[in-house]
Amino acid sequence: LQRETKGQFLIDHICNYYSLLEKDYFGIRYVDPEKQRHWLEPNKSIFKQMKSHPPYTMCFRVKFYPHEPLKIKEELTRYLLYLQIKRDIFHGRLLCSFSDAAYLGACIVQAELGDYDPDEHPENYISDFKIFPKQSQKLEKKIAEMHKNEFRGQSPAVAEFNLLLKANSLETYGVDPHPCKDSFGTTTFLGFTAAGFVVFQGNKRIHLLKWCDVYKLKFEGKTFYVFGAQKEKKAVLSFHTSTPAACKHLWKCGVENQAFYKYAKSSQIKTMSSSKIFFKGSRFRYSGKVAKEVVEASSKIQREPPEVHRTSITQSRSSPSLNKQLIINMEPLQPLLPSPCEEEEGPLDEGIQLPKEEEISVPVTSSSPVKDTGKDVDLAIEQEEKMKEEPLTISELVYNPSASLLPTPVDDEIDMLFDTCPRAENEKDDTDSFEELEADENAFLIAEEEELKEARRALRWSYDFLMGNIEVNAFVKSFSRLFLVGLGLLLVVFPLFLVLLESDLQISFLHEIRQTPEFQQFHIEYYCPLRQWMACKINFIRDILGSF
């Protein structure tokens, strides 16, 4: 790469290497030295964006999730989207019910193994797959049952396509979660989908603003603002990120997603600014195609479909790194397990660490790692019986995507992002450690309630003070508005007035104004005498000053 090589060159190079035509859904992600994720901008120099020394680590990812997988033309594009969704499932980003989780798991097993064969597949063959961040034995049994009975005869391409259709129906499809805190200090996750702007707390979606109802996205420092309309009323949502860089990245992602999904043509896209009237701010414009244009271009593809080289279990387990001989192997089938230090320092608030391969899988509601003892197995069976009618979500009660275990070198832990000290893992029994965690949480809640009481008292005092000066404030507001309007008219109208009267510019609209009878009458009867009078006064003052 040359020093001035733009990001678009690298994107095109990778897509040509994969023989990928429907490339506008994809992008390249990288991480800067401050551990902030970014999308590689196509119109900027790669070296200026990276802000670090080579070699660079970048990841080829789905950037815009197709709204309708049925309109994807080529099997190659569907396979790459399948790999991305499989990765999202493993990282806990795709929340679903127990039945949907079993269906997704069965699709993956059918795509990777093919039809069930009792000679090749032992009783617990599903446990070899790490499909979800937390797999229960009940879920594995349901996946095996569906794989044996419902998916027989489906080719890998059909199984992958069925997974895309099911994933597209879920609320968190296409959500790349951005950790934030709302105005009350509650941890939330923001995302942008084809439907619009979404906000999650826990595993529940609390806000959905359709793109047609979002009329402005803005950020100031660490605060991100969404201006929209809800039920025909204007609404402003504000969120706080960990750093200004994270807030700017969130704003850019929002601008790009809104442009991609909202507009009918790329020519309609405008440059967005986060600045105020008299202050310089960030400016950004999405420069790619929009979703409708991508679908139209896909429908015009008329070539022989390229061959798709899929991975197998033996190939994906042969090495922890990517197999360079596989053309379309974007990531291994078997996701890499966390490093020893990650396993030791796993987040306690997620409830359970990722089990090792030789450990027994546990139900999702379990709150401690499972040990290889008969007592724990019996306990797990009892818990499974209690869960029979309860829905299953991949990420349990907290929508907290686990740290990236595949190529992206990012730690998404909320506590680390907001500068809180991670809890050190002690060597006591698991039950004791979770009791201490609950005690810490109770103490934190008590302290937070006290802070809220103080804040309410301060707000009440401020409200009383402001109500006493409400008339003064109204007068100041009206005067300031009048002053700003007058200043704006003076700065705009006066220069235009001088250009009309004094310049000889032959611009069409100026020439038409000069030819009107009203303008000529004003110029002859009022402006020329006024100019002569002012010239006489200026000469008189100059003579007086020159005599001294």
Coordinates of C-alpha atoms in Angstrom, one line a residue:
L1 CA 0.0 0.0 0.0
Q2 CA 1.2 3.5 -0.8
R3 CA 1.0 6.2 1.7
E4 CA -1.9 8.0 -0.1
T5 CA -3.8 4.8 -0.8
K6 CA -7.5 5.3 0.0
G7 CA -9.7 2.8 1.9
Q8 CA -11.8 2.1 -1.1
F9 CA -8.8 0.5 -2.8
L10 CA -8.4 -2.1 0.0
I11 CA -12.1 -2.8 0.1
D12 CA -12.2 -3.4 -3.7
H13 CA -9.0 -5.5 -3.5
I14 CA -10.6 -7.9 -0.9
C15 CA -13.9 -8.1 -2.8
N16 CA -12.1 -8.9 -6.0
Y17 CA -10.0 -11.6 -4.2
Y18 CA -13.2 -13.2 -3.1
S19 CA -15.0 -12.5 -6.4
L20 CA -17.7 -10.7 -4.5
L21 CA -20.0 -8.4 -6.5
E22 CA -22.6 -7.5 -3.8
K23 CA -19.9 -5.8 -1.8
D24 CA -21.8 -2.8 -0.5
Y25 CA -23.1 -4.7 2.5
F26 CA -19.6 -5.2 3.8
G27 CA -16.8 -3.1 5.3
I28 CA -13.5 -3.3 7.0
R29 CA -13.2 -2.8 10.8
Y30 CA -10.1 -1.9 12.7
V31 CA -9.1 -0.8 16.2
D32 CA -7.0 2.2 17.1
P33 CA -4.4 2.3 19.8
E34 CA -7.0 3.5 22.3
K35 CA -9.0 0.3 21.7
Q36 CA -11.8 2.2 19.9
R37 CA -13.4 0.4 17.0
H38 CA -13.7 2.2 13.6
W39 CA -15.0 1.4 10.1
L40 CA -12.4 2.1 7.4
E41 CA -13.6 5.1 5.5
P42 CA -13.3 4.6 1.7
N43 CA -12.4 8.2 0.8
K44 CA -9.6 8.7 3.3
S45 CA -6.0 7.6 3.3
I46 CA -5.5 4.2 5.1
F47 CA -2.3 5.5 6.8
K48 CA -4.1 8.6 8.2
Q49 CA -6.9 6.5 9.6
M50 CA -4.9 3.8 11.3
K51 CA -3.0 6.1 13.7
S52 CA -0.6 3.2 14.5
H53 CA 2.4 1.5 13.1
P54 CA 2.2 -1.4 10.7
P55 CA 1.4 -4.3 10.6
Y56 CA -2.3 -3.4 10.8
T57 CA -5.0 -5.8 12.0
M58 CA -8.2 -5.4 10.1
C59 CA -11.4 -7.5 9.9
F60 CA -13.8 -8.0 7.0
R61 CA -17.3 -7.7 8.4
V62 CA -20.9 -7.2 7.4
K63 CA -21.5 -3.5 7.9
F64 CA -25.1 -3.2 6.6
Y65 CA -27.3 -6.2 7.2
P66 CA -29.7 -6.8 4.3
H67 CA -33.2 -6.0 5.2
E68 CA -34.6 -8.8 3.0
P69 CA -32.2 -11.8 2.5
L70 CA -34.5 -13.0 -0.3
K71 CA -33.2 -10.2 -2.5
I72 CA -29.6 -11.3 -2.2
K73 CA -28.7 -12.7 -5.6
E74 CA -25.6 -14.8 -5.1
E75 CA -24.9 -17.7 -2.8
L76 CA -21.5 -16.4 -2.0
T77 CA -23.0 -13.2 -0.4
R78 CA -25.5 -15.3 1.5
Y79 CA -22.6 -17.5 2.8
L80 CA -20.6 -14.5 4.1
L81 CA -23.7 -13.1 5.8
Y82 CA -24.3 -16.6 7.3
L83 CA -20.8 -16.5 8.8
Q84 CA -21.4 -13.1 10.3
I85 CA -24.7 -14.1 11.9
K86 CA -23.1 -17.3 13.2
R87 CA -20.5 -15.1 14.8
D88 CA -23.2 -12.8 16.2
I89 CA -25.0 -15.8 17.7
F90 CA -21.8 -17.1 19.4
H91 CA -21.1 -13.6 20.9
G92 CA -24.6 -13.3 22.3
R93 CA -25.8 -10.5 20.1
L94 CA -28.8 -12.4 18.6
L95 CA -31.4 -12.8 21.3
C96 CA -34.2 -15.3 20.8
S97 CA -36.6 -17.8 22.4
F98 CA -35.7 -21.4 23.2
S99 CA -37.4 -22.7 20.0
D100 CA -35.8 -20.1 17.8
A101 CA -32.4 -20.9 19.4
A102 CA -32.9 -24.6 18.7
Y103 CA -33.9 -23.8 15.1
L104 CA -30.8 -21.6 14.5
G105 CA -28.5 -24.3 16.0
A106 CA -30.0 -27.0 13.9
C107 CA -29.5 -24.9 10.7
I108 CA -25.8 -24.4 11.6
V109 CA -25.3 -28.2 12.3
Q110 CA -27.1 -29.1 9.1
A111 CA -25.0 -26.7 7.1
E112 CA -21.7 -27.9 8.7
L113 CA -22.4 -31.7 9.0
G114 CA -25.1 -32.4 6.5
D115 CA -27.7 -35.1 7.2
Y116 CA -27.7 -37.0 10.5
D117 CA -25.8 -40.3 10.3
P118 CA -26.0 -42.5 13.4
D119 CA -22.8 -44.2 12.5
E120 CA -20.8 -40.9 12.4
H121 CA -22.7 -38.9 14.9
P122 CA -22.6 -40.2 18.5
E123 CA -25.3 -39.3 21.1
N124 CA -23.6 -36.1 22.3
Y125 CA -22.3 -34.8 18.9
I126 CA -24.0 -31.4 19.3
S127 CA -21.7 -30.6 22.3
D128 CA -18.8 -30.5 19.9
F129 CA -20.3 -27.3 18.5
K130 CA -19.9 -24.1 20.5
I131 CA -22.9 -22.3 18.8
F132 CA -24.1 -20.2 21.7
P133 CA -22.2 -18.4 24.5
K134 CA -24.0 -20.6 27.0
Q135 CA -25.4 -24.0 25.9
S136 CA -27.6 -26.1 28.1
Q137 CA -28.0 -29.9 27.7
K138 CA -31.7 -29.3 27.0
L139 CA -30.9 -27.0 24.1
E140 CA -28.4 -29.4 22.7
K141 CA -30.9 -32.2 22.8
K142 CA -33.5 -30.1 21.0
I143 CA -31.0 -29.1 18.3
A144 CA -30.1 -32.8 17.8
E145 CA -33.8 -33.7 17.6
M146 CA -34.5 -31.0 15.0
H147 CA -31.4 -31.9 13.0
K148 CA -32.4 -35.6 12.8
N149 CA -36.1 -35.1 11.9
E150 CA -36.7 -31.7 10.3
F151 CA -33.6 -30.8 8.3
R152 CA -32.8 -34.1 6.5
G153 CA -32.1 -33.6 2.8
Q154 CA -31.2 -29.8 3.0
S155 CA -28.0 -28.8 1.3
P156 CA -25.6 -26.4 3.1
A157 CA -26.9 -23.5 1.0
V158 CA -30.5 -24.2 1.9
A159 CA -29.7 -24.6 5.6
E160 CA -27.8 -21.3 5.6
F161 CA -30.7 -19.6 3.8
N162 CA -33.2 -20.8 6.4
L163 CA -30.9 -19.4 9.1
L164 CA -30.9 -16.0 7.4
L165 CA -34.7 -16.0 7.2
K166 CA -35.1 -16.9 10.8
A167 CA -32.4 -14.4 12.0
N168 CA -34.0 -11.6 9.9
S169 CA -37.2 -12.0 12.0
L170 CA -35.5 -11.4 15.3
E171 CA -35.4 -8.0 17.0
T172 CA -31.6 -7.9 17.4
Y173 CA -30.8 -8.9 13.8
G174 CA -28.2 -6.6 12.5
V175 CA -27.6 -4.8 15.8
D176 CA -24.0 -3.8 16.5
P177 CA -24.4 -2.8 20.1
H178 CA -22.8 0.4 21.3
P179 CA -22.6 0.5 25.1
C180 CA -23.9 3.8 26.7
K181 CA -25.6 5.1 29.7
D182 CA -28.9 7.0 29.5
S183 CA -29.8 10.2 31.4
F184 CA -30.5 8.2 34.5
G185 CA -27.1 6.4 34.5
T186 CA -28.6 3.0 33.4
T187 CA -26.5 0.9 31.1
T188 CA -28.1 0.7 27.7
F189 CA -27.1 -0.6 24.3
L190 CA -27.8 1.5 21.1
G191 CA -28.0 0.0 17.7
F192 CA -28.9 0.8 14.1
T193 CA -31.0 -1.6 12.0
A194 CA -32.9 -1.4 8.7
A195 CA -36.0 -0.6 10.7
G196 CA -34.4 2.4 12.5
F197 CA -32.7 3.4 15.7
V198 CA -33.1 0.9 18.6
V199 CA -32.3 1.1 22.3
F200 CA -32.0 -2.0 24.6
Q201 CA -31.9 -2.3 28.3
G202 CA -31.3 -5.8 29.6
N203 CA -32.7 -8.1 26.8
K204 CA -35.7 -5.8 26.1
R205 CA -36.0 -3.2 23.4
I206 CA -37.3 0.0 25.0
H207 CA -37.1 2.3 22.0
L208 CA -37.5 2.0 18.3
L209 CA -37.5 5.2 16.2
K210 CA -38.1 4.5 12.5
W211 CA -35.7 6.2 10.1
C212 CA -38.5 8.3 8.8
D213 CA -39.1 9.6 12.3
V214 CA -35.4 10.4 13.0
Y215 CA -34.6 13.9 11.6
K216 CA -31.2 14.6 13.3
L217 CA -28.3 12.8 15.0
K218 CA -25.8 14.9 16.9
F219 CA -23.0 14.5 19.4
E220 CA -21.2 16.9 21.8
G221 CA -18.2 15.5 23.7
K222 CA -19.4 12.3 25.3
T223 CA -23.1 12.9 24.8
F224 CA -25.0 11.5 21.8
Y225 CA -28.4 13.1 20.9
V226 CA -31.2 11.6 18.7
F227 CA -33.9 14.1 17.6
G228 CA -37.0 12.4 16.4
A229 CA -40.8 12.1 16.7
Q230 CA -42.8 9.6 18.7
K231 CA -46.6 9.5 18.3
E232 CA -46.5 12.9 16.5
K233 CA -44.6 14.5 19.3
K234 CA -41.0 15.7 19.1
A235 CA -38.6 13.8 21.3
V236 CA -34.9 14.2 22.1
L237 CA -33.0 11.1 23.5
S238 CA -29.6 11.7 25.0
F239 CA -27.0 9.0 25.9
H240 CA -23.5 9.2 27.4
T241 CA -20.6 7.2 26.1
S242 CA -17.3 6.4 27.7
T243 CA -15.1 8.6 25.6
P244 CA -15.5 11.4 23.0
A245 CA -14.0 9.0 20.4
A246 CA -16.7 6.4 21.1
C247 CA -19.4 9.1 20.8
K248 CA -18.1 10.2 17.5
H249 CA -17.9 6.6 16.2
L250 CA -21.5 6.1 17.4
W251 CA -22.6 9.3 15.5
K252 CA -20.8 8.2 12.3
C253 CA -22.5 4.8 12.4
G254 CA -25.9 6.4 12.9
V255 CA -25.3 8.8 10.0
E256 CA -24.2 5.9 7.7
N257 CA -27.0 3.6 8.6
Q258 CA -29.7 6.3 8.2
A259 CA -28.3 7.2 4.8
F260 CA -28.1 3.5 3.7
Y261 CA -31.6 2.5 4.7
K262 CA -33.6 5.7 4.4
Y263 CA -32.8 7.3 1.1
A264 CA -33.9 6.0 -2.4
K265 CA -30.8 7.4 -4.2
S266 CA -27.3 8.2 -3.1
S267 CA -27.6 11.6 -4.7
Q268 CA -30.1 12.5 -2.0
I269 CA -27.5 12.1 0.8
K270 CA -26.4 15.3 2.4
T271 CA -23.3 16.1 4.5
M272 CA -24.2 15.9 8.2
S273 CA -22.7 18.2 10.8
S274 CA -22.6 18.0 14.6
S275 CA -21.8 21.7 15.0
K276 CA -23.9 24.6 16.3
I277 CA -24.5 27.8 14.4
F278 CA -21.4 29.7 15.4
F279 CA -19.1 26.8 16.3
K280 CA -17.1 24.5 14.1
G281 CA -17.9 20.8 14.5
S282 CA -17.5 17.4 12.8
R283 CA -18.8 17.0 9.3
F284 CA -19.4 13.6 7.7
R285 CA -21.1 12.2 4.6
Y286 CA -21.8 8.6 3.7
S287 CA -20.3 8.1 0.2
G288 CA -21.5 4.6 -0.8
K289 CA -24.7 3.2 -2.4
V290 CA -28.0 3.0 -0.6
A291 CA -30.0 -0.2 0.1
K292 CA -32.4 0.3 -2.9
E293 CA -29.5 0.8 -5.3
V294 CA -27.7 -2.3 -4.0
V295 CA -30.8 -4.4 -4.5
E296 CA -31.2 -3.0 -8.0
A297 CA -27.6 -3.7 -8.9
S298 CA -27.9 -7.3 -7.5
S299 CA -30.9 -8.0 -9.7
K300 CA -28.8 -7.1 -12.8
I301 CA -26.0 -9.6 -12.0
Q302 CA -25.7 -12.0 -14.9
R303 CA -22.7 -14.2 -14.4
E304 CA -21.9 -17.8 -13.6
P305 CA -22.1 -18.0 -9.8
P306 CA -18.7 -18.4 -8.2
E307 CA -17.8 -21.6 -6.3
V308 CA -18.2 -21.3 -2.5
H309 CA -15.6 -23.1 -0.5
R310 CA -17.0 -24.0 2.9
T311 CA -15.1 -25.2 5.9
S312 CA -15.4 -28.6 7.5
I313 CA -15.0 -29.6 11.2
T314 CA -11.6 -31.2 10.6
Q315 CA -10.3 -28.1 8.8
S316 CA -11.5 -25.7 11.3
R317 CA -10.0 -27.6 14.2
S318 CA -6.7 -28.2 12.6
S319 CA -5.4 -24.8 13.5
P320 CA -6.6 -21.9 15.6
S321 CA -5.8 -19.4 12.8
L322 CA -7.6 -19.1 9.5
N323 CA -6.9 -21.7 6.9
K324 CA -5.2 -19.7 4.1
Q325 CA -6.0 -22.4 1.5
L326 CA -9.7 -21.8 1.9
I327 CA -10.8 -19.0 -0.3
I328 CA -14.0 -18.1 1.5
N329 CA -13.1 -19.1 5.0
M330 CA -13.8 -15.8 6.8
E331 CA -13.5 -17.3 10.3
P332 CA -13.1 -20.8 11.8
L333 CA -16.2 -23.0 12.3
Q334 CA -15.0 -23.6 15.9
P335 CA -14.7 -20.1 17.5
L336 CA -11.5 -19.7 19.5
L337 CA -11.8 -20.1 23.3
P338 CA -10.7 -17.2 25.4
S339 CA -7.1 -17.0 26.6
P340 CA -6.4 -18.3 30.2
C341 CA -6.3 -14.7 31.5
E342 CA -9.7 -14.0 30.0
E343 CA -11.1 -17.2 31.5
E344 CA -9.8 -16.2 35.0
E345 CA -11.0 -12.6 34.7
G346 CA -14.4 -13.2 33.1
P347 CA -17.2 -10.7 34.0
L348 CA -19.0 -11.9 37.1
D349 CA -22.2 -9.9 36.2
E350 CA -22.8 -12.2 33.2
G351 CA -23.4 -15.0 35.6
I352 CA -21.4 -17.8 34.0
Q353 CA -18.0 -18.2 32.2
L354 CA -17.8 -19.9 28.9
P355 CA -17.3 -23.7 29.6
K356 CA -14.4 -25.6 28.3
E357 CA -14.9 -28.4 25.9
E358 CA -14.4 -31.1 28.5
E359 CA -16.8 -29.5 30.9
I360 CA -20.5 -30.3 31.0
S361 CA -22.8 -27.6 29.4
V362 CA -25.1 -25.9 31.8
P363 CA -28.6 -24.3 31.5
V364 CA -28.6 -20.6 30.7
T365 CA -30.1 -19.6 34.0
S366 CA -27.2 -21.2 36.0
S367 CA -25.1 -18.7 37.9
S368 CA -21.9 -20.6 38.5
P369 CA -19.5 -22.7 36.4
V370 CA -20.4 -26.4 36.4
K371 CA -18.0 -29.0 37.8
D372 CA -17.7 -32.5 36.7
T373 CA -19.5 -34.1 39.7
G374 CA -22.6 -36.2 39.9
K375 CA -24.2 -33.8 42.3
D376 CA -23.9 -30.9 39.9
V377 CA -25.3 -33.0 37.0
D378 CA -28.4 -33.8 39.1
L379 CA -28.8 -30.1 40.0
A380 CA -28.5 -29.2 36.3
I381 CA -31.2 -31.8 35.4
E382 CA -33.5 -30.3 38.1
Q383 CA -33.0 -26.8 36.7
E384 CA -33.7 -28.0 33.2
E385 CA -37.0 -29.4 34.4
K386 CA -37.9 -26.1 35.9
M387 CA -37.0 -24.3 32.6
K388 CA -39.2 -26.4 30.3
E389 CA -41.8 -23.8 29.7
E390 CA -39.5 -20.7 30.2
P391 CA -38.2 -18.8 27.2
L392 CA -34.4 -18.9 26.5
T393 CA -32.4 -15.9 25.7
I394 CA -28.8 -16.3 24.5
S395 CA -27.4 -13.5 26.7
E396 CA -29.6 -14.2 29.8
L397 CA -31.0 -11.2 31.6
V398 CA -28.4 -8.8 30.5
Y399 CA -27.8 -7.8 26.9
N400 CA -24.1 -7.6 27.3
P401 CA -22.1 -8.9 24.3
S402 CA -19.1 -11.0 25.4
A403 CA -15.6 -9.9 24.6
S404 CA -14.7 -10.6 21.0
L405 CA -13.1 -14.1 20.8
L406 CA -12.4 -14.0 17.1
P407 CA -10.0 -11.7 15.2
T408 CA -11.2 -8.3 16.4
P409 CA -8.9 -7.4 19.4
V410 CA -11.5 -5.6 21.4
D411 CA -12.8 -5.8 25.0
D412 CA -16.4 -4.7 25.1
E413 CA -16.8 -4.9 28.9
I414 CA -19.0 -2.1 30.1
D415 CA -17.3 -1.8 33.5
M416 CA -13.9 -1.3 31.8
L417 CA -15.4 1.2 29.3
F418 CA -16.8 3.4 32.0
D419 CA -13.6 3.4 34.0
T420 CA -14.8 1.2 36.9
C421 CA -12.4 -1.2 38.5
P422 CA -12.9 -4.8 37.5
R423 CA -13.6 -7.2 40.4
A424 CA -10.7 -9.5 41.0
E425 CA -11.7 -13.2 41.0
N426 CA -11.1 -14.7 44.4
E427 CA -10.4 -18.4 45.0
K428 CA -13.3 -19.0 47.3
D429 CA -16.3 -21.2 46.5
D430 CA -18.5 -20.0 43.7
T431 CA -21.5 -19.6 46.0
D432 CA -19.6 -17.3 48.3
S433 CA -18.4 -15.1 45.5
F434 CA -21.9 -14.6 44.1
E435 CA -23.2 -13.7 47.6
E436 CA -20.5 -11.0 47.8
L437 CA -21.4 -9.8 44.4
E438 CA -25.1 -9.4 45.5
A439 CA -24.0 -7.6 48.6
D440 CA -21.9 -5.2 46.6
E441 CA -24.8 -4.5 44.3
N442 CA -27.1 -3.8 47.2
A443 CA -24.6 -1.3 48.6
F444 CA -24.3 0.3 45.3
L445 CA -28.1 0.7 44.9
I446 CA -28.3 2.2 48.4
A447 CA -25.6 4.8 47.6
E448 CA -27.2 5.5 44.2
E449 CA -30.6 6.2 46.0
E450 CA -28.9 8.7 48.3
E451 CA -27.3 10.5 45.3
L452 CA -30.7 10.7 43.6
K453 CA -32.3 12.2 46.8
E454 CA -29.6 14.9 46.9
A455 CA -30.1 15.5 43.1
R456 CA -33.9 15.9 43.6
R457 CA -33.4 18.5 46.4
A458 CA -31.0 20.4 44.3
L459 CA -33.4 20.4 41.3
R460 CA -36.3 21.5 43.6
W461 CA -34.3 24.5 44.8
S462 CA -33.3 25.4 41.2
Y463 CA -36.9 25.1 40.1
D464 CA -38.1 27.5 42.8
F465 CA -35.4 29.9 42.0
L466 CA -36.2 29.9 38.3
M467 CA -39.9 30.3 38.9
G468 CA -39.2 33.5 40.8
N469 CA -37.3 34.9 37.8
I470 CA -39.6 33.5 35.1
E471 CA -40.6 37.0 33.9
V472 CA -37.0 38.2 33.6
N473 CA -36.0 35.1 31.8
A474 CA -38.8 35.5 29.3
F475 CA -37.8 39.1 28.6
V476 CA -34.1 38.1 28.1
K477 CA -35.1 35.3 25.7
S478 CA -37.3 37.6 23.6
F479 CA -34.7 40.3 23.4
S480 CA -31.9 37.8 22.5
R481 CA -34.0 36.4 19.7
L482 CA -34.8 39.8 18.3
F483 CA -31.1 40.7 18.5
L484 CA -30.0 37.5 16.7
V485 CA -32.7 38.0 13.9
G486 CA -31.6 41.6 13.4
L487 CA -27.9 40.7 13.3
G488 CA -28.6 37.9 10.8
L489 CA -30.6 40.2 8.5
L490 CA -27.8 42.9 8.7
L491 CA -25.1 40.4 7.9
V492 CA -27.0 38.9 4.9
V493 CA -29.1 41.7 3.5
F494 CA -26.6 44.6 3.7
P495 CA -23.8 42.9 1.7
L496 CA -26.4 41.8 -0.9
F497 CA -27.7 45.3 -1.1
L498 CA -24.2 46.8 -1.7
V499 CA -23.6 44.2 -4.4
L500 CA -26.8 45.1 -6.2
L501 CA -26.1 48.9 -6.1
E502 CA -22.3 49.2 -6.5
S503 CA -21.0 46.2 -8.4
D504 CA -21.1 45.4 -12.1
L505 CA -21.5 41.7 -11.7
Q506 CA -23.5 40.3 -14.6
I507 CA -25.2 37.5 -12.8
S508 CA -28.6 36.5 -14.2
F509 CA -30.7 37.0 -11.0
L510 CA -28.9 40.3 -10.1
H511 CA -29.3 41.6 -13.7
E512 CA -33.0 40.8 -13.5
I513 CA -33.4 42.7 -10.3
R514 CA -31.6 45.8 -11.7
Q515 CA -34.0 45.9 -14.7
T516 CA -37.1 46.2 -12.6
P517 CA -38.8 49.7 -12.6
E518 CA -39.0 49.7 -8.8
F519 CA -35.2 49.2 -8.4
Q520 CA -34.3 51.9 -11.0
Q521 CA -36.6 54.4 -9.3
F522 CA -35.1 53.6 -5.9
H523 CA -31.6 53.9 -7.4
I524 CA -32.2 57.3 -9.0
E525 CA -34.5 59.1 -6.5
Y526 CA -33.1 57.8 -3.2
Y527 CA -29.8 56.0 -3.4
C528 CA -27.8 58.4 -5.7
P529 CA -28.8 61.5 -3.6
L530 CA -27.9 59.7 -0.4
R531 CA -24.5 58.6 -1.8
Q532 CA -23.7 62.2 -2.9
W533 CA -24.7 63.6 0.5
M534 CA -22.5 61.1 2.3
A535 CA -19.6 61.8 0.0
C536 CA -19.9 65.5 0.7
K537 CA -19.9 64.9 4.4
I538 CA -16.9 62.6 4.2
N539 CA -15.0 65.2 2.1
F540 CA -15.9 68.0 4.6
I541 CA -14.6 66.0 7.5
R542 CA -11.4 65.2 5.7
D543 CA -10.9 68.9 4.9
I544 CA -11.3 69.8 8.6
L545 CA -8.9 67.1 9.7
G546 CA -6.4 68.1 7.0
S547 CA -6.4 71.7 8.2
F548 CA -5.0 70.8 11.6

